[in-house]
Amino acid sequence: MFNVKYLLLFCVLFFSCKKEKKIVKNNHTEIISPAPIQSKQPFLYANGDELLMSWTQKINDSVHSINFSTLNKNNTWSTPIEIARGEYWFINWADFPAIAMNKENILTHFLQKSDPATFAYDVHLKLSNDRGQHWNNDFVLHKDSTKTEHGFVTLL
C-alpha cells in the first residue's frame, strides 16, 4: 500500500540533498583608511547612499581631535576634515566620538572632562549644515550642571 507520508519524506530528503553548484565571486575591493596610523576609535556611518568615517587623533597628552572623511564613488576617501580639537576629552573603548548625517547636516559628539573625578564629563555636540565644510561652535547636550557621567551617546 502506498503511503503519502513516505513519499513526502522521500521528496524532502531527495531535494534537500541535491548538490547545487554555486559560483562565488570575490568582489571585494581593498580601500585604504583615510585615518593616520596613530588614530583611534574609527566609526563608520552609512545612510544607504554615502559612507562616512570619523576617528580620533591624539595631538599631545591632553589634546585630541575628531576628524572625518567621506567615501567617494570611485572608492577613495575625501580629504580628511578636522571637526573639533580640545583638551581633556574622555575617550575609551566603549564611549568615543561618532558621526551621523541627514541630507546636508552632519552631527558629531565628543565627551569632555568637567572635573578631575574619573567619570565627570559633559557631552558636546557639533553641527555642520554644509556637509562638513564649516562647523558651528560646540554646545553641551545636557543642562543639569552636575560633575557626573553623561555618556553613551547614540546618533541616528
Short mmCIF file of C-alpha atoms in Angstrom, two decimals:
data_model
loop_
_atom_site.label_atom_id
_atom_site.label_comp_id
_atom_site.label_asym_id
_atom_site.label_seq_id
_atom_site.Cartn_x
_atom_site.Cartn_y
_atom_site.Cartn_z
CA MET A 1 0.00 0.00 0.00
CA PHE A 2 1.30 3.43 -0.97
CA ASN A 3 1.82 5.87 1.93
CA VAL A 4 1.80 9.62 1.23
CA LYS A 5 3.95 10.32 4.30
CA TYR A 6 6.79 8.23 2.92
CA LEU A 7 6.56 9.89 -0.48
CA LEU A 8 6.69 13.33 1.13
CA LEU A 9 9.67 12.34 3.29
CA PHE A 10 11.46 10.94 0.22
CA CYS A 11 10.88 14.18 -1.73
CA VAL A 12 12.14 16.36 1.10
CA LEU A 13 15.28 14.27 1.52
CA PHE A 14 15.91 13.97 -2.21
CA PHE A 15 15.59 17.68 -2.97
CA SER A 16 17.38 18.88 0.16
CA CYS A 17 20.39 16.71 -0.59
CA LYS A 18 20.71 17.86 -4.17
CA LYS A 19 24.09 19.41 -4.83
CA GLU A 20 23.99 22.83 -6.38
CA LYS A 21 26.99 24.41 -7.94
CA LYS A 22 27.31 27.88 -6.59
CA ILE A 23 29.79 30.23 -8.11
CA VAL A 24 31.25 32.53 -5.52
CA LYS A 25 32.77 35.66 -6.91
CA ASN A 26 35.29 37.64 -4.95
CA ASN A 27 34.05 41.17 -5.45
CA HIS A 28 35.96 42.68 -2.55
CA THR A 29 37.95 45.82 -3.09
CA GLU A 30 40.55 46.95 -0.59
CA ILE A 31 40.00 50.54 0.46
CA ILE A 32 42.80 52.24 2.36
CA SER A 33 41.71 54.08 5.51
CA PRO A 34 41.91 57.88 5.41
CA ALA A 35 42.97 57.94 9.09
CA PRO A 36 46.63 58.09 10.09
CA ILE A 37 48.19 55.03 11.68
CA GLN A 38 48.23 56.63 15.15
CA SER A 39 44.49 57.38 15.04
CA LYS A 40 41.94 55.51 17.17
CA GLN A 41 38.23 54.84 17.58
CA PRO A 42 37.14 54.62 13.92
CA PHE A 43 33.40 54.95 13.47
CA LEU A 44 31.53 54.21 10.21
CA TYR A 45 28.20 55.78 9.34
CA ALA A 46 26.19 54.73 6.26
CA ASN A 47 22.89 56.18 5.15
CA GLY A 48 22.36 53.95 2.12
CA ASP A 49 23.96 56.34 -0.34
CA GLU A 50 27.08 57.51 1.45
CA LEU A 51 29.69 56.21 3.85
CA LEU A 52 31.36 58.49 6.40
CA MET A 53 34.18 57.60 8.74
CA SER A 54 35.19 59.52 11.85
CA TRP A 55 38.17 58.88 14.11
CA THR A 56 40.14 60.49 16.93
CA GLN A 57 43.74 61.59 16.96
CA LYS A 58 45.89 62.32 19.98
CA ILE A 59 47.67 65.64 19.44
CA ASN A 60 49.52 65.60 22.78
CA ASP A 61 48.94 64.32 26.34
CA SER A 62 45.83 66.43 26.90
CA VAL A 63 44.62 67.40 23.40
CA HIS A 64 42.62 65.24 20.96
CA SER A 65 40.82 65.90 17.69
CA ILE A 66 37.94 64.29 15.85
CA ASN A 67 38.18 64.07 12.07
CA PHE A 68 36.09 62.63 9.27
CA SER A 69 36.16 61.68 5.62
CA THR A 70 33.56 60.59 3.05
CA LEU A 71 33.98 57.64 0.70
CA ASN A 72 33.72 58.82 -2.91
CA LYS A 73 32.05 56.88 -5.72
CA ASN A 74 35.45 55.73 -7.01
CA ASN A 75 36.19 54.06 -3.62
CA THR A 76 38.62 56.73 -2.48
CA TRP A 77 38.23 58.85 0.63
CA SER A 78 37.80 62.61 0.56
CA THR A 79 40.48 64.77 2.14
CA PRO A 80 40.06 64.41 5.92
CA ILE A 81 38.46 67.34 7.73
CA GLU A 82 39.11 68.17 11.38
CA ILE A 83 35.77 68.70 13.11
CA ALA A 84 36.95 69.67 16.59
CA ARG A 85 40.03 69.80 18.76
CA GLY A 86 40.06 70.11 22.50
CA GLU A 87 41.65 69.41 25.84
CA TYR A 88 40.80 66.71 28.36
CA TRP A 89 38.42 64.65 26.29
CA PHE A 90 37.03 61.48 27.81
CA ILE A 91 37.62 58.66 25.30
CA ASN A 92 37.68 54.93 25.89
CA TRP A 93 36.89 51.69 24.06
CA ALA A 94 33.14 51.98 24.72
CA ASP A 95 32.47 55.70 24.72
CA PHE A 96 34.03 57.65 21.88
CA PRO A 97 33.03 60.27 19.29
CA ALA A 98 30.67 59.30 16.48
CA ILE A 99 29.15 60.96 13.43
CA ALA A 100 25.76 60.92 11.67
CA MET A 101 24.41 62.60 8.54
CA ASN A 102 20.98 63.75 7.32
CA LYS A 103 21.00 65.44 3.91
CA GLU A 104 23.42 68.39 4.23
CA ASN A 105 23.60 68.17 8.02
CA ILE A 106 26.34 66.31 9.88
CA LEU A 107 26.26 65.91 13.65
CA THR A 108 29.04 64.65 15.88
CA HIS A 109 29.64 64.40 19.60
CA PHE A 110 32.58 64.16 21.94
CA LEU A 111 32.95 63.92 25.71
CA GLN A 112 34.99 66.49 27.62
CA LYS A 113 36.08 66.19 31.24
CA SER A 114 34.26 68.64 33.55
CA ASP A 115 36.09 67.73 36.75
CA PRO A 116 39.12 65.66 37.87
CA ALA A 117 36.75 62.87 39.01
CA THR A 118 37.14 59.85 36.73
CA PHE A 119 33.65 59.83 35.29
CA ALA A 120 32.87 63.55 35.32
CA TYR A 121 32.38 64.67 31.74
CA ASP A 122 29.94 66.54 29.53
CA VAL A 123 28.52 65.60 26.13
CA HIS A 124 29.42 68.20 23.50
CA LEU A 125 27.62 68.29 20.15
CA LYS A 126 28.90 69.92 16.98
CA LEU A 127 26.84 70.51 13.82
CA SER A 128 27.60 71.30 10.20
CA ASN A 129 24.88 72.40 7.79
CA ASP A 130 27.05 72.16 4.65
CA ARG A 131 28.31 68.56 4.57
CA GLY A 132 31.20 69.27 6.92
CA GLN A 133 32.82 72.26 5.24
CA HIS A 134 32.00 74.56 8.18
CA TRP A 135 31.13 73.64 11.76
CA ASN A 136 29.08 75.51 14.34
CA ASN A 137 30.53 76.03 17.82
CA ASP A 138 30.06 73.01 20.04
CA PHE A 139 27.44 73.06 22.76
CA VAL A 140 26.69 70.90 25.80
CA LEU A 141 23.79 68.49 25.32
CA HIS A 142 22.59 68.46 28.93
CA LYS A 143 21.83 71.32 31.33
CA ASP A 144 21.93 69.66 34.75
CA SER A 145 25.25 71.33 35.78
CA THR A 146 26.43 68.22 37.65
CA LYS A 147 30.02 66.98 37.58
CA THR A 148 28.95 63.43 36.73
CA GLU A 149 28.93 60.89 33.91
CA HIS A 150 26.94 61.95 30.83
CA GLY A 151 27.92 59.35 28.28
CA PHE A 152 26.96 56.64 25.84
CA VAL A 153 25.50 58.87 23.16
CA THR A 154 23.75 57.33 20.16
CA LEU A 155 23.38 59.37 16.97
CA LEU A 156 20.79 58.45 14.35
#
